[in-house]
Short mmCIF file of C-alpha atoms in Angstrom, two decimals:
data_model
loop_
_atom_site.label_atom_id
_atom_site.label_comp_id
_atom_site.label_asym_id
_atom_site.label_seq_id
_atom_site.Cartn_x
_atom_site.Cartn_y
_atom_site.Cartn_z
CA UNK U 985 137.25 95.07 -63.56
CA UNK U 986 140.57 96.51 -61.47
CA UNK U 987 143.56 95.72 -63.14
CA UNK U 988 145.85 94.96 -59.93
CA UNK U 989 149.14 93.29 -60.32
CA UNK U 990 152.79 93.04 -58.29
CA UNK U 991 156.26 92.58 -59.67
CA UNK U 992 156.51 88.76 -59.86
CA UNK U 993 152.61 88.63 -61.33
CA UNK U 994 153.83 90.93 -64.60
CA UNK U 995 157.14 88.75 -65.16
CA UNK U 996 155.40 85.54 -65.04
CA UNK U 997 152.53 86.81 -66.88
CA UNK U 998 152.15 85.07 -70.34
CA UNK U 999 151.76 88.11 -73.07
CA UNK U 1000 149.36 87.30 -75.80
CA UNK U 1001 149.37 90.54 -77.45
CA UNK U 1002 151.37 93.79 -77.12
CA UNK U 1003 148.15 95.77 -76.35
CA UNK U 1004 147.60 93.20 -73.42
CA UNK U 1005 151.27 93.53 -72.24
CA UNK U 1006 150.68 97.62 -72.51
CA UNK U 1007 147.60 97.38 -70.34
CA UNK U 1008 149.40 95.35 -67.57
CA UNK U 1009 152.75 97.11 -68.07
CA UNK U 1010 150.36 100.75 -67.24
CA UNK U 1011 148.19 99.13 -64.09
CA UNK U 1012 151.95 98.45 -62.01
CA UNK U 1013 153.41 101.38 -63.00
CA UNK U 1014 150.22 102.87 -61.47
CA UNK U 1015 150.03 100.31 -58.48
CA UNK U 1016 153.73 101.01 -57.92
CA UNK U 1017 152.56 104.11 -56.77
CA UNK U 1018 149.73 103.04 -54.85
CA UNK U 1019 147.13 103.59 -57.56
CA UNK U 1020 144.56 101.66 -59.08
CA UNK U 1021 143.43 102.47 -62.62
CA UNK U 1022 140.47 100.40 -64.04
CA UNK U 1023 140.57 99.07 -67.65
CA UNK U 1024 138.77 101.82 -69.20
CA UNK U 1025 141.41 104.36 -68.12
CA UNK U 1026 138.44 106.65 -66.90
CA UNK U 1027 138.84 105.98 -62.89
CA UNK U 1028 141.42 105.86 -60.68
CA UNK U 1029 141.39 105.20 -57.35
CA UNK U 1030 143.88 106.42 -54.80
CA UNK U 1031 143.53 104.30 -51.50
CA UNK U 1032 144.32 105.56 -48.48
CA UNK U 1033 148.40 105.95 -48.15
CA UNK U 1034 148.26 106.07 -52.29
CA UNK U 1035 150.10 108.93 -54.13
CA UNK U 1036 147.65 111.41 -55.07
CA UNK U 1037 149.50 113.87 -56.82
CA UNK U 1038 150.65 110.75 -59.09
CA UNK U 1039 147.08 110.29 -59.75
CA UNK U 1040 147.01 114.01 -60.99
CA UNK U 1041 149.94 113.38 -62.47
CA UNK U 1042 149.01 110.82 -65.04
CA UNK U 1043 145.32 111.30 -64.95
CA UNK U 1044 143.71 112.22 -68.83
CA UNK U 1045 140.90 114.67 -69.56
CA UNK U 1046 137.58 113.00 -68.35
CA UNK U 1047 139.29 111.07 -66.35
CA UNK U 1048 137.84 110.49 -62.79
CA UNK U 1049 140.06 110.13 -59.18
CA UNK U 1050 138.08 108.68 -56.33
CA UNK U 1051 139.56 109.66 -53.23
CA UNK U 1052 138.45 107.17 -49.86
CA UNK U 1053 136.12 109.15 -47.43
CA UNK U 1054 137.71 109.92 -43.95
CA UNK U 1055 141.70 108.86 -45.33
CA UNK U 1056 143.98 111.64 -44.90
CA UNK U 1057 146.18 112.58 -48.50
CA UNK U 1058 148.83 115.26 -47.24
CA UNK U 1059 150.01 117.81 -49.89
CA UNK U 1060 151.06 120.28 -51.58
CA UNK U 1061 149.23 118.84 -53.97
CA UNK U 1062 149.42 120.20 -57.95
CA UNK U 1063 146.86 120.46 -60.31
CA UNK U 1064 149.53 120.00 -63.48
CA UNK U 1065 148.33 121.64 -66.71
CA UNK U 1066 146.67 118.90 -69.71
CA UNK U 1067 146.69 118.33 -73.17
CA UNK U 1068 143.90 121.13 -74.78
CA UNK U 1069 140.15 119.51 -73.83
CA UNK U 1070 136.44 120.78 -72.81
CA UNK U 1071 136.59 117.39 -70.60
CA UNK U 1072 137.08 118.11 -66.81
CA UNK U 1073 139.23 115.68 -64.42
CA UNK U 1074 137.14 115.02 -61.79
CA UNK U 1075 138.40 114.61 -58.43
CA UNK U 1076 135.85 113.44 -55.80
CA UNK U 1077 135.22 111.38 -52.68
CA UNK U 1078 134.54 107.81 -52.83
CA UNK U 1079 131.41 108.48 -50.65
CA UNK U 1080 129.97 111.08 -52.56
CA UNK U 1081 126.84 109.53 -53.06
CA UNK U 1082 125.59 110.18 -49.09
CA UNK U 1083 127.07 113.52 -49.69
CA UNK U 1084 124.16 116.62 -50.27
CA UNK U 1085 122.94 116.64 -53.59
CA UNK U 1086 124.34 119.10 -56.31
CA UNK U 1087 122.09 121.58 -55.17
CA UNK U 1088 122.79 121.86 -51.50
CA UNK U 1089 125.53 123.16 -49.39
CA UNK U 1090 127.79 120.77 -47.20
CA UNK U 1091 128.78 121.48 -43.59
CA UNK U 1092 131.45 120.06 -41.51
CA UNK U 1093 128.78 117.51 -40.24
CA UNK U 1094 129.47 115.95 -43.64
CA UNK U 1095 133.41 115.46 -42.84
CA UNK U 1096 133.23 111.50 -42.37
CA UNK U 1097 132.07 111.49 -45.58
CA UNK U 1098 134.90 113.62 -47.06
CA UNK U 1099 138.79 112.15 -47.91
CA UNK U 1100 140.93 115.63 -46.21
CA UNK U 1101 143.54 117.26 -48.16
CA UNK U 1102 145.90 118.73 -45.73
CA UNK U 1103 148.67 121.41 -46.36
CA UNK U 1104 151.68 120.06 -44.55
CA UNK U 1105 152.44 123.87 -43.23
CA UNK U 1106 155.86 125.67 -43.86
CA UNK U 1107 153.51 128.48 -45.97
CA UNK U 1108 152.23 125.51 -48.35
CA UNK U 1109 149.14 125.24 -49.27
CA UNK U 1110 146.88 122.20 -49.40
CA UNK U 1111 146.33 122.43 -52.82
CA UNK U 1112 147.63 124.85 -55.89
CA UNK U 1113 147.49 124.85 -59.48
CA UNK U 1114 150.60 125.09 -62.17
CA UNK U 1115 150.31 127.12 -65.16
CA UNK U 1116 148.01 126.31 -68.02
CA UNK U 1117 146.13 123.96 -65.75
CA UNK U 1118 142.52 123.93 -66.86
CA UNK U 1119 139.39 121.78 -66.14
CA UNK U 1120 139.51 120.25 -63.16
CA UNK U 1121 136.50 119.81 -60.57
CA UNK U 1122 136.76 119.01 -57.22
CA UNK U 1123 133.50 117.38 -55.05
CA UNK U 1124 133.43 116.79 -51.64
CA UNK U 1125 136.74 116.94 -49.88
CA UNK U 1126 137.90 118.28 -46.99
CA UNK U 1127 140.86 120.64 -47.57
CA UNK U 1128 142.45 122.31 -44.59
CA UNK U 1129 145.65 122.68 -42.90
CA UNK U 1130 147.36 119.58 -41.01
CA UNK U 1131 146.72 120.52 -37.33
CA UNK U 1132 146.23 123.45 -35.63
CA UNK U 1133 150.26 124.61 -35.36
CA UNK U 1134 151.02 124.33 -39.19
CA UNK U 1135 152.49 127.67 -40.52
CA UNK U 1136 149.91 128.69 -43.65
CA UNK U 1137 149.09 131.86 -45.35
CA UNK U 1138 146.79 130.58 -48.47
CA UNK U 1139 144.89 126.88 -48.00
CA UNK U 1140 144.15 126.48 -51.64
CA UNK U 1141 146.31 128.83 -54.65
CA UNK U 1142 143.84 128.76 -57.66
CA UNK U 1143 146.01 130.56 -60.17
CA UNK U 1144 149.01 132.44 -59.19
CA UNK U 1145 149.07 136.70 -57.59
CA UNK U 1146 152.63 137.06 -58.40
CA UNK U 1147 154.09 139.34 -61.30
CA UNK U 1148 154.85 135.88 -62.59
CA UNK U 1149 151.42 134.96 -64.05
CA UNK U 1150 151.82 137.72 -66.72
CA UNK U 1151 149.98 136.88 -69.57
CA UNK U 1152 146.30 135.48 -70.02
CA UNK U 1153 147.01 132.10 -71.73
CA UNK U 1154 149.05 130.70 -68.70
CA UNK U 1155 146.21 131.60 -66.21
CA UNK U 1156 144.55 128.61 -65.15
CA UNK U 1157 140.48 127.75 -65.91
CA UNK U 1158 137.81 126.14 -65.99
CA UNK U 1159 138.08 124.96 -62.11
CA UNK U 1160 135.45 124.16 -59.64
CA UNK U 1161 135.38 123.75 -55.89
CA UNK U 1162 131.89 121.72 -54.99
CA UNK U 1163 130.50 120.75 -51.60
CA UNK U 1164 133.93 121.33 -50.43
CA UNK U 1165 134.86 122.17 -47.04
CA UNK U 1166 138.15 124.26 -46.60
CA UNK U 1167 138.50 125.79 -43.26
CA UNK U 1168 141.65 126.41 -40.74
CA UNK U 1169 141.64 126.09 -36.45
CA UNK U 1170 139.91 128.30 -33.85
CA UNK U 1171 143.54 128.80 -32.80
CA UNK U 1172 144.93 129.40 -35.88
CA UNK U 1173 146.03 132.56 -37.95
CA UNK U 1174 145.68 131.54 -41.57
CA UNK U 1175 145.25 134.65 -44.04
CA UNK U 1176 143.13 133.28 -46.99
CA UNK U 1177 141.15 129.91 -47.47
CA UNK U 1178 140.85 130.70 -51.37
CA UNK U 1179 143.54 132.74 -53.38
CA UNK U 1180 141.41 133.58 -56.59
CA UNK U 1181 143.81 134.53 -59.40
CA UNK U 1182 142.18 132.31 -61.87
CA UNK U 1183 139.62 132.30 -64.73
CA UNK U 1184 136.23 130.16 -65.51
CA UNK U 1185 136.44 129.24 -61.61
CA UNK U 1186 132.98 128.34 -59.60
CA UNK U 1187 133.09 127.78 -56.44
CA UNK U 1188 129.52 126.39 -55.15
CA UNK U 1189 127.86 124.87 -52.01
CA UNK U 1190 131.06 124.88 -49.99
CA UNK U 1191 131.65 125.51 -45.98
CA UNK U 1192 134.91 127.97 -45.43
CA UNK U 1193 135.41 128.74 -41.94
CA UNK U 1194 137.95 129.87 -38.79
CA UNK U 1195 139.83 132.47 -41.51
CA UNK U 1196 141.46 134.96 -39.13
CA UNK U 1197 144.64 136.52 -38.17
CA UNK U 1198 146.01 139.01 -35.25
CA UNK U 1199 147.83 141.29 -37.40
CA UNK U 1200 146.45 140.69 -41.24
CA UNK U 1201 143.54 141.27 -43.01
CA UNK U 1202 141.98 137.95 -43.94
CA UNK U 1203 139.48 136.64 -46.29
CA UNK U 1204 137.64 133.27 -46.95
CA UNK U 1205 138.18 134.01 -51.13
CA UNK U 1206 140.29 137.20 -52.44
CA UNK U 1207 141.57 137.83 -55.96
CA UNK U 1208 143.43 140.21 -57.65
CA UNK U 1209 145.69 138.72 -60.51
CA UNK U 1210 142.76 136.45 -62.18
CA UNK U 1211 140.49 137.88 -64.96
CA UNK U 1212 137.36 135.74 -63.75
CA UNK U 1213 134.48 135.23 -64.53
CA UNK U 1214 134.16 133.44 -60.94
CA UNK U 1215 130.67 132.02 -59.76
CA UNK U 1216 130.17 132.24 -56.09
CA UNK U 1217 127.35 130.75 -54.95
CA UNK U 1218 125.07 129.35 -52.00
CA UNK U 1219 128.53 128.79 -49.77
CA UNK U 1220 128.97 129.69 -46.13
CA UNK U 1221 131.72 132.31 -45.66
CA UNK U 1222 133.56 133.34 -42.81
CA UNK U 1223 136.94 135.22 -41.98
CA UNK U 1224 137.91 138.14 -39.83
CA UNK U 1225 137.96 140.59 -42.43
CA UNK U 1226 136.08 140.02 -45.79
CA UNK U 1227 134.21 137.67 -46.84
CA UNK U 1228 135.33 137.62 -50.67
CA UNK U 1229 136.75 139.97 -53.02
#
Protein backbone atom coordinates (compact mmCIF):
# COMPACT_ATOMS: atom_id res chain seq x y z
CA UNK A 1 0.00 0.00 0.00
CA UNK A 2 1.16 3.55 -0.77
CA UNK A 3 0.85 6.23 1.89
CA UNK A 4 -0.39 9.61 0.70
CA UNK A 5 -1.60 12.53 2.75
CA UNK A 6 -2.05 16.26 2.55
CA UNK A 7 -1.57 18.90 5.26
CA UNK A 8 -5.20 18.80 6.49
CA UNK A 9 -5.27 15.02 6.65
CA UNK A 10 -2.02 14.99 8.57
CA UNK A 11 -3.17 17.59 11.11
CA UNK A 12 -6.53 15.94 11.72
CA UNK A 13 -5.21 12.42 12.02
CA UNK A 14 -5.59 10.76 15.42
CA UNK A 15 -2.21 9.47 16.45
CA UNK A 16 -2.20 6.01 17.93
CA UNK A 17 1.52 5.47 18.24
CA UNK A 18 4.77 7.34 17.69
CA UNK A 19 5.69 4.90 14.90
CA UNK A 20 2.50 5.62 13.00
CA UNK A 21 3.09 9.34 13.38
CA UNK A 22 6.61 8.98 11.99
CA UNK A 23 5.33 7.13 8.92
CA UNK A 24 2.68 9.75 8.23
CA UNK A 25 5.09 12.64 8.70
CA UNK A 26 7.59 11.03 6.33
CA UNK A 27 4.89 10.52 3.70
CA UNK A 28 3.71 14.12 4.07
CA UNK A 29 7.20 15.55 3.61
CA UNK A 30 7.85 13.42 0.54
CA UNK A 31 4.49 14.07 -1.14
CA UNK A 32 5.12 17.79 -0.63
CA UNK A 33 7.92 17.39 -3.17
CA UNK A 34 5.78 15.36 -5.58
CA UNK A 35 7.26 12.06 -4.43
CA UNK A 36 5.36 9.07 -3.07
CA UNK A 37 7.11 6.59 -0.75
CA UNK A 38 5.63 3.16 -0.08
CA UNK A 39 5.18 1.92 3.46
CA UNK A 40 8.14 -0.44 3.03
CA UNK A 41 10.41 2.57 2.35
CA UNK A 42 11.83 0.55 -0.56
CA UNK A 43 10.15 2.23 -3.54
CA UNK A 44 9.84 5.91 -4.40
CA UNK A 45 7.45 6.78 -7.22
CA UNK A 46 8.16 10.13 -8.88
CA UNK A 47 5.20 11.06 -11.10
CA UNK A 48 5.30 13.49 -14.00
CA UNK A 49 6.04 16.91 -12.53
CA UNK A 50 7.54 15.38 -9.37
CA UNK A 51 10.86 16.26 -7.80
CA UNK A 52 13.41 13.67 -8.87
CA UNK A 53 16.26 15.33 -7.01
CA UNK A 54 14.28 15.13 -3.76
CA UNK A 55 13.81 11.40 -4.38
CA UNK A 56 17.53 10.93 -5.04
CA UNK A 57 18.40 12.83 -1.88
CA UNK A 58 16.03 10.83 0.32
CA UNK A 59 16.62 7.36 -1.18
CA UNK A 60 18.45 4.79 0.92
CA UNK A 61 20.70 1.99 -0.35
CA UNK A 62 18.48 -0.78 -1.71
CA UNK A 63 15.63 1.58 -2.66
CA UNK A 64 14.08 1.76 -6.14
CA UNK A 65 13.01 5.05 -7.71
CA UNK A 66 10.36 4.61 -10.41
CA UNK A 67 9.93 7.35 -13.02
CA UNK A 68 6.89 7.62 -15.24
CA UNK A 69 7.44 6.38 -18.79
CA UNK A 70 7.14 9.26 -21.25
CA UNK A 71 7.37 11.91 -18.52
CA UNK A 72 9.98 14.67 -18.67
CA UNK A 73 12.32 15.49 -15.78
CA UNK A 74 14.60 18.48 -16.32
CA UNK A 75 17.94 18.46 -14.53
CA UNK A 76 20.71 18.71 -13.86
CA UNK A 77 20.34 15.77 -11.47
CA UNK A 78 23.09 14.81 -9.03
CA UNK A 79 23.56 11.28 -7.68
CA UNK A 80 24.46 12.08 -4.06
CA UNK A 81 26.86 10.26 -1.76
CA UNK A 82 25.19 7.76 0.61
CA UNK A 83 26.32 5.74 3.62
CA UNK A 84 28.60 2.80 2.89
CA UNK A 85 26.58 -0.09 1.45
CA UNK A 86 26.78 -2.67 -1.32
CA UNK A 87 23.05 -2.27 -2.07
CA UNK A 88 22.24 -0.33 -5.22
CA UNK A 89 19.78 2.52 -5.53
CA UNK A 90 17.92 1.79 -8.76
CA UNK A 91 16.31 4.47 -10.95
CA UNK A 92 14.08 2.88 -13.56
CA UNK A 93 11.21 3.32 -15.98
CA UNK A 94 7.68 2.46 -14.91
CA UNK A 95 7.46 0.51 -18.20
CA UNK A 96 10.62 -1.51 -17.62
CA UNK A 97 8.78 -4.81 -18.14
CA UNK A 98 7.96 -3.71 -21.72
CA UNK A 99 11.58 -2.93 -22.61
CA UNK A 100 14.02 -5.52 -24.01
CA UNK A 101 15.36 -8.04 -21.54
CA UNK A 102 18.58 -7.50 -19.60
CA UNK A 103 20.58 -9.25 -22.35
CA UNK A 104 19.30 -7.08 -25.22
CA UNK A 105 20.11 -3.58 -26.43
CA UNK A 106 17.51 -0.82 -26.60
CA UNK A 107 16.99 1.48 -29.59
CA UNK A 108 15.32 4.87 -30.24
CA UNK A 109 12.10 2.97 -30.96
CA UNK A 110 11.84 2.25 -27.23
CA UNK A 111 11.87 5.95 -26.25
CA UNK A 112 8.08 6.12 -25.57
CA UNK A 113 8.62 3.55 -22.81
CA UNK A 114 11.30 5.63 -21.13
CA UNK A 115 11.16 8.63 -18.79
CA UNK A 116 13.24 11.55 -20.12
CA UNK A 117 16.07 13.07 -18.08
CA UNK A 118 16.96 16.35 -19.76
CA UNK A 119 19.82 18.81 -19.57
CA UNK A 120 18.52 22.38 -19.30
CA UNK A 121 21.44 23.68 -21.37
CA UNK A 122 23.80 26.40 -20.09
CA UNK A 123 26.51 23.69 -20.26
CA UNK A 124 24.86 21.73 -17.44
CA UNK A 125 24.71 17.94 -17.86
CA UNK A 126 21.48 16.02 -17.51
CA UNK A 127 23.08 13.76 -14.91
CA UNK A 128 26.22 13.93 -12.77
CA UNK A 129 27.71 12.34 -9.67
CA UNK A 130 28.72 13.92 -6.39
CA UNK A 131 32.13 13.03 -4.94
CA UNK A 132 31.97 9.70 -3.04
CA UNK A 133 28.68 8.69 -4.75
CA UNK A 134 28.33 4.94 -5.23
CA UNK A 135 26.02 2.05 -6.06
CA UNK A 136 23.54 3.57 -8.49
CA UNK A 137 21.84 1.64 -11.27
CA UNK A 138 19.89 3.48 -14.01
CA UNK A 139 17.68 1.30 -16.18
CA UNK A 140 15.49 2.16 -19.15
CA UNK A 141 15.95 5.94 -19.25
CA UNK A 142 16.23 8.42 -22.11
CA UNK A 143 18.90 11.01 -21.31
CA UNK A 144 19.48 13.99 -23.59
CA UNK A 145 19.60 17.79 -23.94
CA UNK A 146 16.31 19.65 -23.60
CA UNK A 147 16.32 20.49 -27.31
CA UNK A 148 18.72 21.09 -30.19
CA UNK A 149 19.42 24.68 -29.09
CA UNK A 150 20.67 23.70 -25.61
CA UNK A 151 24.35 24.54 -25.07
CA UNK A 152 25.96 21.39 -23.72
CA UNK A 153 29.42 19.85 -23.56
CA UNK A 154 28.69 16.53 -21.76
CA UNK A 155 25.30 14.84 -21.38
CA UNK A 156 26.38 12.64 -18.44
CA UNK A 157 29.29 13.19 -16.04
CA UNK A 158 30.37 10.11 -14.08
CA UNK A 159 33.12 11.30 -11.79
CA UNK A 160 35.09 14.51 -12.20
CA UNK A 161 37.65 15.00 -14.93
CA UNK A 162 39.29 17.98 -13.23
CA UNK A 163 42.09 18.18 -10.67
CA UNK A 164 39.42 18.43 -7.94
CA UNK A 165 39.09 14.64 -8.11
CA UNK A 166 42.48 13.89 -6.60
CA UNK A 167 42.02 10.84 -4.37
CA UNK A 168 40.77 7.31 -4.95
CA UNK A 169 38.35 7.55 -2.02
CA UNK A 170 36.29 10.35 -3.58
CA UNK A 171 35.87 8.74 -7.02
CA UNK A 172 32.26 7.64 -7.68
CA UNK A 173 32.04 3.88 -8.07
CA UNK A 174 29.71 0.97 -8.78
CA UNK A 175 27.60 2.78 -11.33
CA UNK A 176 25.46 1.06 -13.97
CA UNK A 177 23.79 2.46 -17.09
CA UNK A 178 21.58 -0.33 -18.40
CA UNK A 179 19.34 -0.13 -21.49
CA UNK A 180 19.44 3.66 -21.67
CA UNK A 181 18.96 5.80 -24.79
CA UNK A 182 21.47 8.67 -24.60
CA UNK A 183 21.60 11.19 -27.42
CA UNK A 184 21.93 14.72 -28.71
CA UNK A 185 20.17 16.07 -31.81
CA UNK A 186 21.21 16.02 -35.49
CA UNK A 187 21.77 19.79 -35.68
CA UNK A 188 23.38 20.09 -32.24
CA UNK A 189 27.07 20.31 -31.34
CA UNK A 190 28.00 18.18 -28.34
CA UNK A 191 31.41 17.04 -27.18
CA UNK A 192 30.54 13.88 -25.29
CA UNK A 193 27.67 11.61 -24.28
CA UNK A 194 29.35 10.13 -21.20
CA UNK A 195 32.44 11.45 -19.42
CA UNK A 196 33.70 8.29 -17.73
CA UNK A 197 35.91 9.32 -14.80
CA UNK A 198 34.63 6.83 -12.25
CA UNK A 199 35.48 3.32 -11.10
CA UNK A 200 33.61 0.00 -11.23
CA UNK A 201 31.24 1.27 -13.90
CA UNK A 202 29.10 -0.66 -16.40
CA UNK A 203 27.53 0.69 -19.59
CA UNK A 204 25.49 -2.13 -21.08
CA UNK A 205 22.82 -2.52 -23.78
CA UNK A 206 22.60 1.25 -24.34
CA UNK A 207 22.05 3.27 -27.52
CA UNK A 208 24.22 6.41 -27.80
CA UNK A 209 23.88 8.62 -30.87
CA UNK A 210 24.20 12.07 -32.50
CA UNK A 211 27.41 13.06 -30.72
CA UNK A 212 29.27 15.46 -33.01
CA UNK A 213 30.99 18.84 -33.06
CA UNK A 214 32.32 20.99 -35.91
CA UNK A 215 35.45 22.30 -34.19
CA UNK A 216 36.18 19.79 -31.39
CA UNK A 217 36.85 16.10 -31.14
CA UNK A 218 33.81 14.27 -29.80
CA UNK A 219 33.17 10.89 -28.21
CA UNK A 220 30.28 8.66 -27.21
CA UNK A 221 32.20 7.50 -24.09
CA UNK A 222 35.51 8.98 -22.95
CA UNK A 223 37.47 8.86 -19.71
CA UNK A 224 40.77 10.27 -18.46
CA UNK A 225 40.59 10.64 -14.67
CA UNK A 226 39.04 7.42 -13.39
CA UNK A 227 40.77 4.11 -12.63
CA UNK A 228 38.02 1.72 -13.77
CA UNK A 229 37.47 -1.15 -14.17
CA UNK A 230 34.84 -0.56 -16.85
CA UNK A 231 32.40 -2.87 -18.61
CA UNK A 232 31.18 -1.46 -21.92
CA UNK A 233 29.11 -4.23 -23.44
CA UNK A 234 26.63 -4.53 -26.34
CA UNK A 235 26.11 -0.80 -26.91
CA UNK A 236 25.42 1.17 -30.08
CA UNK A 237 27.99 4.01 -30.06
CA UNK A 238 27.86 6.90 -32.53
CA UNK A 239 30.25 9.87 -32.44
CA UNK A 240 32.11 11.92 -35.04
CA UNK A 241 35.45 11.45 -33.25
CA UNK A 242 36.03 8.32 -31.18
CA UNK A 243 33.31 5.97 -30.10
CA UNK A 244 34.99 5.06 -26.80
CA UNK A 245 38.32 5.53 -25.09
